Structure formats: structure tokens, C-alpha cells
mmCIF file of C-alpha atoms in Angstrom:
data_model
loop_
_atom_site.group_PDB
_atom_site.id
_atom_site.type_symbol
_atom_site.label_atom_id
_atom_site.label_comp_id
_atom_site.label_asym_id
_atom_site.label_seq_id
_atom_site.Cartn_x
_atom_site.Cartn_y
_atom_site.Cartn_z
ATOM 1 C CA MET A 2 107.865 97.585 84.447
ATOM 2 C CA TYR A 3 108.879 95.548 81.437
ATOM 3 C CA GLY A 4 107.766 92.461 79.516
ATOM 4 C CA ARG A 5 109.476 90.540 76.724
ATOM 5 C CA PHE A 6 108.723 87.126 75.209
ATOM 6 C CA GLU A 7 111.126 85.238 72.972
ATOM 7 C CA ASP A 8 110.854 82.220 70.706
ATOM 8 C CA ARG A 9 114.529 81.540 70.169
ATOM 9 C CA LEU A 10 113.843 78.489 68.027
ATOM 10 C CA LYS A 11 112.114 80.685 65.429
ATOM 11 C CA GLY A 12 114.225 83.798 66.059
ATOM 12 C CA TYR A 13 111.281 85.868 67.258
ATOM 13 C CA ALA A 14 110.895 88.344 70.131
ATOM 14 C CA LEU A 15 107.807 90.297 71.223
ATOM 15 C CA GLU A 16 108.376 93.352 73.400
ATOM 16 C CA MET A 17 105.585 95.032 75.338
ATOM 17 C CA GLN A 18 105.637 98.818 74.868
ATOM 18 C CA GLY A 19 103.952 101.804 76.507
ATOM 19 C CA TYR A 20 103.353 100.736 80.101
ATOM 20 C CA VAL A 21 99.838 101.605 81.303
ATOM 21 C CA GLY A 22 99.263 99.940 84.660
ATOM 22 C CA HIS A 23 99.645 97.002 87.040
ATOM 23 C CA ILE A 24 96.815 94.638 88.044
ATOM 24 C CA GLN A 25 97.271 92.309 91.037
ATOM 25 C CA ALA A 26 95.329 89.805 93.123
ATOM 26 C CA ARG A 27 96.424 88.573 96.551
ATOM 27 C CA SER A 28 93.264 86.830 97.763
ATOM 28 C CA PRO A 29 90.286 84.919 96.351
ATOM 29 C CA GLU A 30 88.149 88.002 96.949
ATOM 30 C CA GLU A 31 90.375 90.084 94.655
ATOM 31 C CA LEU A 32 90.391 87.622 91.760
ATOM 32 C CA GLY A 33 87.092 88.560 90.135
ATOM 33 C CA ARG A 34 87.912 92.254 89.990
ATOM 34 C CA ALA A 35 91.448 91.563 88.698
ATOM 35 C CA PHE A 36 90.180 89.402 85.841
ATOM 36 C CA GLU A 37 87.560 92.004 84.963
ATOM 37 C CA GLN A 38 90.287 94.654 84.791
ATOM 38 C CA ILE A 39 92.405 92.396 82.567
ATOM 39 C CA GLU A 40 89.447 91.792 80.245
ATOM 40 C CA HIS A 41 88.630 95.505 80.146
ATOM 41 C CA ALA A 42 92.258 96.298 79.243
ATOM 42 C CA ARG A 43 92.197 93.705 76.464
ATOM 43 C CA GLN A 44 88.945 95.044 75.022
ATOM 44 C CA ALA A 45 90.435 98.549 75.122
ATOM 45 C CA GLY A 46 93.129 97.363 72.715
ATOM 46 C CA HIS A 47 95.923 96.818 75.232
ATOM 47 C CA TRP A 48 98.402 93.958 75.559
ATOM 48 C CA VAL A 49 98.759 92.243 78.927
ATOM 49 C CA ALA A 50 101.914 90.560 80.232
ATOM 50 C CA LEU A 51 101.071 87.889 82.804
ATOM 51 C CA ALA A 52 103.117 86.499 85.687
ATOM 52 C CA LEU A 53 101.160 83.801 87.506
ATOM 53 C CA ASP A 54 102.790 82.239 90.563
ATOM 54 C CA TYR A 55 102.158 78.581 91.324
ATOM 55 C CA GLU A 56 100.361 79.760 94.492
ATOM 56 C CA LEU A 57 97.618 81.324 92.366
ATOM 57 C CA ALA A 58 96.107 77.824 92.540
ATOM 58 C CA GLU A 59 95.439 78.395 96.249
ATOM 59 C CA LEU A 60 93.245 81.364 95.336
ATOM 60 C CA PHE A 61 91.263 79.204 92.915
ATOM 61 C CA GLU A 62 90.916 76.116 95.110
ATOM 62 C CA PRO A 63 89.558 76.485 98.684
ATOM 63 C CA ARG A 64 90.585 72.896 99.512
ATOM 64 C CA LEU A 65 94.245 73.915 99.279
ATOM 65 C CA PRO A 66 95.531 75.533 102.491
ATOM 66 C CA ALA A 67 96.809 78.996 101.647
ATOM 67 C CA ARG A 68 100.320 79.998 102.620
ATOM 68 C CA GLU A 69 101.001 83.155 104.542
ATOM 69 C CA GLN A 70 100.933 86.199 102.293
ATOM 70 C CA THR A 71 104.235 87.627 101.129
ATOM 71 C CA GLN A 72 105.113 90.909 99.473
ATOM 72 C CA HIS A 73 104.394 89.334 96.063
ATOM 73 C CA ALA A 74 100.866 88.874 94.751
ATOM 74 C CA PRO A 75 100.413 85.489 93.022
ATOM 75 C CA LEU A 76 98.625 87.145 90.076
ATOM 76 C CA ASN A 77 100.387 89.998 88.288
ATOM 77 C CA ALA A 78 99.264 91.546 85.015
ATOM 78 C CA LEU A 79 101.185 94.393 83.382
ATOM 79 C CA VAL A 80 99.119 96.399 80.894
ATOM 80 C CA PHE A 81 100.809 97.942 77.848
ATOM 81 C CA GLN A 82 99.610 100.105 74.976
ATOM 82 C CA GLY A 83 101.077 97.773 72.404
ATOM 83 C CA ALA A 84 103.603 95.115 71.469
ATOM 84 C CA GLN A 85 106.199 95.022 68.733
ATOM 85 C CA GLU A 86 108.346 92.325 67.175
ATOM 86 C CA VAL A 87 111.991 93.167 67.886
ATOM 87 C CA ASP A 88 115.398 91.577 67.484
ATOM 88 C CA LEU A 89 116.481 88.887 69.908
ATOM 89 C CA TRP A 90 118.901 89.938 72.590
ATOM 90 C CA ASP A 91 122.264 88.277 72.011
ATOM 91 C CA SER A 92 125.260 87.852 74.274
ATOM 92 C CA GLN A 93 128.602 86.079 74.208
ATOM 93 C CA VAL A 94 129.213 86.959 77.861
ATOM 94 C CA VAL A 95 129.662 83.979 80.172
ATOM 95 C CA PRO A 96 126.871 83.818 82.803
ATOM 96 C CA GLU A 97 128.164 84.600 86.288
ATOM 97 C CA LEU A 98 126.229 83.183 89.232
ATOM 98 C CA SER A 99 126.555 80.884 92.211
ATOM 99 C CA VAL A 100 124.106 78.047 92.841
ATOM 100 C CA GLN A 101 123.513 76.392 96.209
ATOM 101 C CA LEU A 102 121.293 73.477 97.139
ATOM 102 C CA GLN A 103 118.899 74.120 100.000
ATOM 103 C CA LEU A 104 118.164 70.426 100.522
ATOM 104 C CA SER A 105 120.591 67.550 101.123
ATOM 105 C CA GLN A 106 120.339 64.353 99.112
ATOM 106 C CA GLN A 107 119.293 62.493 102.270
ATOM 107 C CA ASN A 108 116.510 64.984 102.965
ATOM 108 C CA TYR A 109 115.419 64.539 99.348
ATOM 109 C CA ARG A 110 115.315 60.766 99.834
ATOM 110 C CA ASP A 111 113.260 61.221 103.018
ATOM 111 C CA ALA A 112 110.709 63.383 101.193
ATOM 112 C CA LEU A 113 110.416 60.843 98.385
ATOM 113 C CA ALA A 114 109.872 58.099 100.959
ATOM 114 C CA GLN A 115 106.789 60.008 102.123
ATOM 115 C CA VAL A 116 105.633 60.357 98.522
ATOM 116 C CA GLN A 117 106.082 56.615 98.026
ATOM 117 C CA GLN A 118 103.867 55.919 101.050
ATOM 118 C CA GLY A 119 101.059 57.907 99.451
ATOM 119 C CA LEU A 120 101.605 56.192 96.118
ATOM 120 C CA GLN A 121 101.457 52.761 97.735
ATOM 121 C CA ALA A 122 98.282 53.728 99.594
ATOM 122 C CA GLY A 123 96.679 54.822 96.309
ATOM 123 C CA ASP A 124 96.273 58.451 97.430
ATOM 124 C CA PHE A 125 97.737 59.594 94.095
ATOM 125 C CA TYR A 126 99.538 58.159 91.074
ATOM 126 C CA GLN A 127 102.256 60.723 90.499
ATOM 127 C CA ILE A 128 103.710 63.663 92.439
ATOM 128 C CA ASN A 129 105.880 66.382 90.941
ATOM 129 C CA TYR A 130 108.212 67.011 93.876
ATOM 130 C CA THR A 131 110.522 70.026 93.633
ATOM 131 C CA MET A 132 113.249 71.777 95.579
ATOM 132 C CA PRO A 133 114.766 75.271 95.435
ATOM 133 C CA LEU A 134 118.302 76.253 94.534
ATOM 134 C CA ARG A 135 119.590 79.521 95.973
ATOM 135 C CA ILE A 136 121.006 81.895 93.353
ATOM 136 C CA GLN A 137 123.390 84.824 93.703
ATOM 137 C CA SER A 138 124.627 86.895 90.762
ATOM 138 C CA GLU A 139 126.397 90.209 90.382
ATOM 139 C CA MET A 140 125.200 90.526 86.790
ATOM 140 C CA VAL A 141 122.415 92.900 85.767
ATOM 141 C CA PRO A 142 119.322 90.633 85.488
ATOM 142 C CA ARG A 143 118.764 91.492 81.807
ATOM 143 C CA ASP A 144 122.378 90.604 81.031
ATOM 144 C CA LEU A 145 122.142 87.345 82.952
ATOM 145 C CA TYR A 146 118.931 86.439 81.145
ATOM 146 C CA THR A 147 120.480 87.196 77.760
ATOM 147 C CA ALA A 148 123.638 85.219 78.520
ATOM 148 C CA LEU A 149 121.618 82.178 79.581
ATOM 149 C CA ALA A 150 118.959 82.444 76.860
ATOM 150 C CA THR A 151 121.607 82.743 74.124
ATOM 151 C CA ARG A 152 123.159 79.466 75.268
ATOM 152 C CA HIS A 153 119.862 77.664 75.857
ATOM 153 C CA PRO A 154 117.434 78.649 73.086
ATOM 154 C CA VAL A 155 113.820 77.651 73.761
ATOM 155 C CA ALA A 156 110.410 78.524 72.327
ATOM 156 C CA TYR A 157 108.825 80.082 75.430
ATOM 157 C CA ALA A 158 111.489 82.272 76.989
ATOM 158 C CA ALA A 159 110.479 85.430 78.819
ATOM 159 C CA TYR A 160 111.996 88.321 80.750
ATOM 160 C CA LEU A 161 109.818 90.437 83.062
ATOM 161 C CA GLU A 162 110.523 93.285 85.457
ATOM 162 C CA ILE A 163 107.762 93.787 88.027
ATOM 163 C CA GLY A 164 108.982 96.430 90.436
ATOM 164 C CA ASP A 165 112.041 94.973 92.169
ATOM 165 C CA ARG A 166 111.148 91.474 90.982
ATOM 166 C CA HIS A 167 112.967 90.056 87.949
ATOM 167 C CA ILE A 168 111.684 86.915 86.217
ATOM 168 C CA LEU A 169 114.074 85.116 83.863
ATOM 169 C CA SER A 170 112.231 82.220 82.233
ATOM 170 C CA LEU A 171 114.024 79.766 79.950
ATOM 171 C CA SER A 172 111.059 77.466 79.565
ATOM 172 C CA PRO A 173 110.738 74.978 76.692
ATOM 173 C CA GLU A 174 107.203 73.998 77.766
ATOM 174 C CA LEU A 175 103.890 75.412 76.520
ATOM 175 C CA PHE A 176 101.085 75.578 79.067
ATOM 176 C CA LEU A 177 98.356 77.254 77.024
ATOM 177 C CA GLU A 178 98.160 78.764 73.579
ATOM 178 C CA LYS A 179 94.872 80.178 72.304
ATOM 179 C CA ARG A 180 94.486 81.254 68.697
ATOM 180 C CA GLY A 181 90.906 82.092 67.779
ATOM 181 C CA ASN A 182 88.841 79.218 69.111
ATOM 182 C CA ILE A 183 91.693 76.655 69.242
ATOM 183 C CA VAL A 184 93.462 76.006 72.546
ATOM 184 C CA ARG A 185 96.665 73.980 72.613
ATOM 185 C CA THR A 186 98.885 72.583 75.380
ATOM 186 C CA ARG A 187 102.175 70.646 75.132
ATOM 187 C CA PRO A 188 103.083 68.955 78.443
ATOM 188 C CA MET A 189 106.616 67.687 79.032
ATOM 189 C CA LYS A 190 107.324 64.631 81.143
ATOM 190 C CA GLY A 191 110.480 62.568 80.775
ATOM 191 C CA THR A 192 114.091 63.819 80.721
ATOM 192 C CA ARG A 193 117.576 62.596 79.842
ATOM 193 C CA PRO A 194 120.852 64.557 79.886
ATOM 194 C CA ARG A 195 122.675 65.690 76.759
ATOM 195 C CA ASP A 196 126.192 64.298 76.342
ATOM 196 C CA THR A 197 129.260 65.697 74.603
ATOM 197 C CA ASP A 198 129.878 62.248 73.083
ATOM 198 C CA PRO A 199 127.546 62.095 70.038
ATOM 199 C CA VAL A 200 127.093 58.333 70.345
ATOM 200 C CA GLN A 201 126.180 58.482 74.039
ATOM 201 C CA ASP A 202 123.982 61.507 73.355
ATOM 202 C CA GLN A 203 121.913 59.557 70.827
ATOM 203 C CA GLN A 204 121.763 56.583 73.165
ATOM 204 C CA ASN A 205 120.284 58.845 75.840
ATOM 205 C CA ALA A 206 117.657 60.071 73.382
ATOM 206 C CA GLN A 207 116.776 56.533 72.313
ATOM 207 C CA GLU A 208 116.591 55.389 75.923
ATOM 208 C CA LEU A 209 114.075 58.144 76.644
ATOM 209 C CA GLN A 210 112.097 57.422 73.485
ATOM 210 C CA HIS A 211 111.612 53.762 74.429
ATOM 211 C CA SER A 212 111.322 54.136 78.216
ATOM 212 C CA ILE A 213 108.125 52.430 79.387
ATOM 213 C CA LYS A 214 108.278 54.358 82.674
ATOM 214 C CA ASP A 215 108.612 57.772 81.008
ATOM 215 C CA ARG A 216 105.879 57.002 78.485
ATOM 216 C CA ALA A 217 103.539 55.934 81.299
ATOM 217 C CA GLU A 218 104.242 59.169 83.231
ATOM 218 C CA ASN A 219 103.766 61.261 80.109
ATOM 219 C CA LEU A 220 100.488 59.548 79.236
ATOM 220 C CA MET A 221 99.219 60.046 82.788
ATOM 221 C CA ILE A 222 99.656 63.816 82.411
ATOM 222 C CA VAL A 223 98.158 63.790 78.909
ATOM 223 C CA ASP A 224 95.027 62.162 80.358
ATOM 224 C CA LEU A 225 94.918 64.751 83.152
ATOM 225 C CA LEU A 226 95.186 67.657 80.726
ATOM 226 C CA ARG A 227 92.606 66.163 78.381
ATOM 227 C CA ASN A 228 90.244 66.073 81.346
ATOM 228 C CA ASP A 229 91.069 69.673 82.321
ATOM 229 C CA LEU A 230 90.559 70.874 78.756
ATOM 230 C CA GLY A 231 87.281 68.985 78.591
ATOM 231 C CA GLN A 232 85.853 71.358 81.196
ATOM 232 C CA VAL A 233 85.995 74.280 78.753
ATOM 233 C CA ALA A 234 86.110 72.602 75.326
ATOM 234 C CA ARG A 235 83.297 72.026 72.874
ATOM 235 C CA THR A 236 81.999 68.493 73.268
ATOM 236 C CA GLY A 237 84.098 65.956 71.379
ATOM 237 C CA SER A 238 86.757 68.446 70.297
ATOM 238 C CA VAL A 239 89.630 67.412 72.612
ATOM 239 C CA GLN A 240 92.318 65.679 70.558
ATOM 240 C CA THR A 241 95.783 64.332 71.317
ATOM 241 C CA THR A 242 97.676 65.442 68.215
ATOM 242 C CA SER A 243 101.035 63.860 69.089
ATOM 243 C CA LEU A 244 102.447 61.533 71.739
ATOM 244 C CA PHE A 245 105.955 60.988 73.101
ATOM 245 C CA ASP A 246 107.913 63.377 70.876
ATOM 246 C CA VAL A 247 111.547 63.465 72.042
ATOM 247 C CA GLU A 248 112.864 67.018 71.724
ATOM 248 C CA GLN A 249 116.453 68.217 71.811
ATOM 249 C CA TYR A 250 117.630 71.140 73.961
ATOM 250 C CA ALA A 251 121.068 72.381 74.920
ATOM 251 C CA SER A 252 121.258 70.535 78.245
ATOM 252 C CA VAL A 253 118.535 67.857 78.130
ATOM 253 C CA TRP A 254 116.324 65.651 75.970
ATOM 254 C CA THR A 255 112.640 65.857 76.878
ATOM 255 C CA MET A 256 109.499 63.917 76.005
ATOM 256 C CA THR A 257 106.568 66.075 74.900
ATOM 257 C CA SER A 258 102.985 65.413 73.832
ATOM 258 C CA SER A 259 100.452 67.783 72.265
ATOM 259 C CA ILE A 260 96.732 68.231 72.942
ATOM 260 C CA GLN A 261 94.272 70.678 71.440
ATOM 261 C CA ALA A 262 90.579 71.522 71.679
ATOM 262 C CA GLU A 263 87.975 73.951 70.398
ATOM 263 C CA VAL A 264 86.481 76.525 72.751
ATOM 264 C CA ASP A 265 84.007 79.344 72.273
ATOM 265 C CA PRO A 266 85.800 82.308 70.654
ATOM 266 C CA ASP A 267 84.887 84.523 73.618
ATOM 267 C CA CYS A 268 86.290 82.050 76.183
ATOM 268 C CA ARG A 269 88.044 84.281 78.721
ATOM 269 C CA LEU A 270 91.374 83.998 80.482
ATOM 270 C CA GLU A 271 89.713 83.434 83.854
ATOM 271 C CA THR A 272 87.683 80.501 82.521
ATOM 272 C CA LEU A 273 90.774 78.813 81.087
ATOM 273 C CA LEU A 274 92.889 79.329 84.191
ATOM 274 C CA ARG A 275 90.226 78.084 86.599
ATOM 275 C CA ALA A 276 89.978 74.868 84.574
ATOM 276 C CA LEU A 277 93.665 74.255 83.846
ATOM 277 C CA PHE A 278 95.978 76.174 86.189
ATOM 278 C CA PRO A 279 98.526 75.070 87.181
ATOM 279 C CA CYS A 280 99.645 72.732 84.431
ATOM 280 C CA GLY A 281 99.276 69.073 85.385
ATOM 281 C CA SER A 282 102.852 68.320 84.311
ATOM 282 C CA ILE A 283 104.142 70.122 87.431
ATOM 283 C CA THR A 284 101.559 68.813 89.918
ATOM 284 C CA GLY A 285 100.939 65.106 89.369
ATOM 285 C CA ALA A 286 97.709 63.127 89.332
ATOM 286 C CA PRO A 287 95.005 63.271 90.490
ATOM 287 C CA LYS A 288 95.610 66.976 90.500
ATOM 288 C CA LEU A 289 94.031 68.061 93.789
ATOM 289 C CA ALA A 290 95.496 65.182 95.790
ATOM 290 C CA ALA A 291 98.905 65.832 94.227
ATOM 291 C CA MET A 292 98.782 69.532 95.098
ATOM 292 C CA GLN A 293 97.744 68.765 98.680
ATOM 293 C CA CYS A 294 100.783 66.477 98.980
ATOM 294 C CA ILE A 295 103.044 69.148 97.486
ATOM 295 C CA ARG A 296 101.715 71.693 99.971
ATOM 296 C CA LYS A 297 102.576 69.336 102.831
ATOM 297 C CA LEU A 298 106.067 68.332 101.665
ATOM 298 C CA GLU A 299 107.396 71.592 100.188
ATOM 299 C CA PRO A 300 107.679 74.186 102.969
ATOM 300 C CA GLN A 301 108.792 76.962 100.623
ATOM 301 C CA ARG A 302 106.667 78.812 98.081
ATOM 302 C CA ARG A 303 107.368 77.885 94.483
ATOM 303 C CA GLY A 304 106.671 81.427 93.320
ATOM 304 C CA ILE A 305 106.896 81.843 89.569
ATOM 305 C CA TYR A 306 108.550 78.416 89.299
ATOM 306 C CA CYS A 307 105.895 75.946 88.101
ATOM 307 C CA GLY A 308 103.530 78.861 87.553
ATOM 308 C CA SER A 309 103.238 80.585 84.199
ATOM 309 C CA VAL A 310 104.498 83.597 82.240
ATOM 310 C CA GLY A 311 103.028 84.881 79.007
ATOM 311 C CA TYR A 312 100.811 87.425 77.313
ATOM 312 C CA LEU A 313 97.241 88.162 76.249
ATOM 313 C CA SER A 314 96.671 90.082 73.019
ATOM 314 C CA PRO A 315 93.868 92.565 72.238
ATOM 315 C CA ALA A 316 92.342 89.940 69.924
ATOM 316 C CA GLY A 317 92.102 87.486 72.832
ATOM 317 C CA ASP A 318 94.985 85.291 71.692
ATOM 318 C CA LEU A 319 96.996 83.863 74.553
ATOM 319 C CA SER A 320 100.436 82.365 75.083
ATOM 320 C CA LEU A 321 101.484 81.031 78.496
ATOM 321 C CA ASN A 322 104.490 78.887 79.315
ATOM 322 C CA VAL A 323 105.025 76.460 82.153
ATOM 323 C CA SER A 324 107.633 78.332 84.150
ATOM 324 C CA ILE A 325 110.205 75.605 84.535
ATOM 325 C CA ARG A 326 113.888 76.468 84.022
ATOM 326 C CA SER A 327 113.028 79.863 85.521
ATOM 327 C CA LEU A 328 114.869 82.187 87.892
ATOM 328 C CA GLU A 329 113.371 84.819 90.136
ATOM 329 C CA LEU A 330 115.810 87.516 91.304
ATOM 330 C CA ASP A 331 115.535 90.612 93.483
ATOM 331 C CA MET A 332 117.355 93.921 93.028
ATOM 332 C CA HIS A 333 120.386 92.522 94.872
ATOM 333 C CA GLY A 334 120.870 89.585 92.533
ATOM 334 C CA GLN A 335 119.576 87.090 95.077
ATOM 335 C CA GLY A 336 116.901 84.625 94.164
ATOM 336 C CA VAL A 337 115.638 81.122 93.539
ATOM 337 C CA PHE A 338 115.702 78.527 90.779
ATOM 338 C CA GLY A 339 113.533 75.422 91.207
ATOM 339 C CA VAL A 340 114.176 71.889 89.990
ATOM 340 C CA GLY A 341 112.057 68.774 90.299
ATOM 341 C CA GLY A 342 110.470 65.819 88.595
ATOM 342 C CA GLY A 343 107.554 63.435 88.500
ATOM 343 C CA ILE A 344 107.669 60.695 91.145
ATOM 344 C CA VAL A 345 105.823 57.405 90.583
ATOM 345 C CA LEU A 346 105.773 54.077 92.382
ATOM 346 C CA ASP A 347 108.877 52.675 90.672
ATOM 347 C CA SER A 348 110.951 55.888 90.815
ATOM 348 C CA ASP A 349 114.520 55.535 92.062
ATOM 349 C CA PRO A 350 115.282 58.405 94.501
ATOM 350 C CA ASP A 351 118.940 58.641 93.513
ATOM 351 C CA GLN A 352 118.062 58.699 89.809
ATOM 352 C CA GLU A 353 115.447 61.405 90.438
ATOM 353 C CA TRP A 354 118.081 63.406 92.340
ATOM 354 C CA LEU A 355 120.402 63.178 89.337
ATOM 355 C CA GLU A 356 117.588 64.316 87.044
ATOM 356 C CA CYS A 357 117.165 67.445 89.176
ATOM 357 C CA LEU A 358 120.872 68.179 88.783
ATOM 358 C CA TRP A 359 120.615 67.641 85.003
ATOM 359 C CA LYS A 360 117.910 70.291 84.875
ATOM 360 C CA ALA A 361 120.128 72.743 86.761
ATOM 361 C CA ARG A 362 122.728 72.565 83.977
ATOM 362 C CA VAL A 363 120.883 75.379 82.226
ATOM 363 C CA LEU A 364 122.433 77.722 84.830
ATOM 364 C CA GLN A 365 125.963 77.087 83.502
ATOM 365 C CA ALA A 366 127.304 76.910 87.060
ATOM 366 C CA PRO A 367 128.326 74.220 89.561
ATOM 367 C CA VAL A 368 125.761 73.323 92.225
ATOM 368 C CA THR A 369 127.051 73.301 95.801
ATOM 369 C CA LEU A 370 125.447 72.372 99.116
ATOM 370 C CA THR A 371 125.106 75.070 101.768
#
């Protein structure tokens, strides 16, 4: 068991040390006990590494039909004696992996046509529709993570080993950060590709910055998250601290906004997750209706993709990413990488398909169709 969290924009890595135990929950009935164990570990002075699958939402929300259980619990917490700041892993090795689409472009169009029907009927306003890419790599998972993370530095990267499960997260998106009584979230919505031509690259950034469609999608998720935060925040404390910031990453430009609120200092992990998980940026709005649509249209489990990875400190501070740009591999180097985007009434299916392929560029490998 292993947990490591890296902010490669600030040159900072936090490694969990002294493994103590593993806490899991597979059903709604197991959640209460699992969260009590996590809280007890925190109060005992331990650090907790968290891996929260997207399907954890089905344990929170009885109106979401649960999928059949798999070998993986949707809530995993690794308890450690401590954590230490360490050097970043660095690699000049070229990542080696193959990437295969599991969905044809026509099947993607067909799924979006169903989404558009719901949008036109007013069932929801936005759906974050995703699809899996099949991954195969002969590289040791740690080496693959390091090779990819070195080339695509982000603020919320993470590498976890949970038994035979390896999570390689290259996420630039913050789901929840709690410091004292301040909780912060930074949803991303809106993407453009980077370009090797500096002029075209800046044009792409400017196009995103001034896109009415992307701003409307971003604001929709900001409103959703403000509402979610309002369930746990002190009255009147929810604030949008920035809107529509265009941020630069190695393969894409993204549009990000920031929201923060005050909570009671003893506000627990369970309380925050029940109000906010999963992040609205990877569901759509309204949240429940969007998740019901996702459950209908996506036959496969998302797993850690669109869930969250992070840590809880003994002081109660919390850092959780939105697990986009994240791989999940088994001991044989086989696994999944998800891509997707927010679909609204005026979305162009072919443009959305291209956006998914832009997001797969982080893998440094061509995408082929099986």
C-alpha cells in the first residue's frame, strides 16, 4: 500500500509513510462505520490517503440505481502513521503504452443524440458524458506515472497503490480543499487544445476566454457548486472568488473558477462528501437528474475516473482532486483512462468528440479504435 501526492507547479510532493491499515466501504450500510474509522484514525494522529470512486455516489444517493458490485470497493482509505515532504519523482523516459477507443464516433454521436433529447425536454441543462479508453503498458506503474507526470505537471497529481490496483492521477482540478474552517473548490469547464504554433496557441486561449458557450457552461457548474457548498457552509459565507480563469497546461487550455466558504472547524469528511460528492463539473446539472442520465447511458463503471483522490491530515485539513486525466491499472499493466466533456443544447457532437481526443493527449500515445 502506498500513497503520494504531488503539486508539480510548486515543486512539492507529500509521501504517506508507515502504513497502518485499510478502510473500505462497499455498501450504504458500511459507510457509517468506515467514516467513523477514518475519523478515529485522524484523531489518533494518522494521515489518511483517500481513493473515492465515482460510484461512491450510489452509496450516498438511494435514487441512483447501484451497479453490480465488483472486486473494488468505491471507498478506500489507507491509514498511515505520518507524511513527509519529499523530492518530486523525475523521469526523462518516454512513456510506453497503447490506447484504444472502446466506442466508435458514430456510437458517441448516438449517445449524444439521447442527451440532446433530454436537454430539449428540459430534464437537465448539462450532462458530462464520458467514455473509456483501454490502456496497456509494459512499464512499471510508478515509472509510467513519473514519465507522464514529468511531461504534464499539474497541481493535484497523485500515485496510489491499493493492493493490485494502481491509480495514476494527473489531475489539474481541485475538488475540495479544507484549511481550518475555509473550504475551497475550483471547478474546470471549458477546454481548448495547445498548439505548437505560438500564434495559434494564443488564439486558442483567447477563443476559450471569450467563448459565450464555455462561460455559460462554467457558470452553470459554479452555481451548482455554490448550492452544494451552501448545504454545509455558514450562512452567507459562500463566495465566488474568481470566474473564467484560463489556465495553461502541457496539452490543453482550461477555464477554471474558484469558490470558497466557511464551515464549522469540526466539519467532518463525511459531511462534506455527502453534500458535494461527486464534483458537479463531472456530472452536469441538475446534479441528480444528470447522474441518472449518466447511469443510463454509460454502461461501464467510471471507477476512480471522475471520482476523487487526496488526503486527510491529523489536523482535519483536506485535499481532494477531481480525478480527471487519471489512469487505473492492474498488476498486468491493463487498465482504463476516461475522457469526456459537458454536453449542452448547442453542443456539436463532432466538436465534443475532438475535445475528448484533445484530453487524451496527456497519454503521449496515439488513440486507435478496437
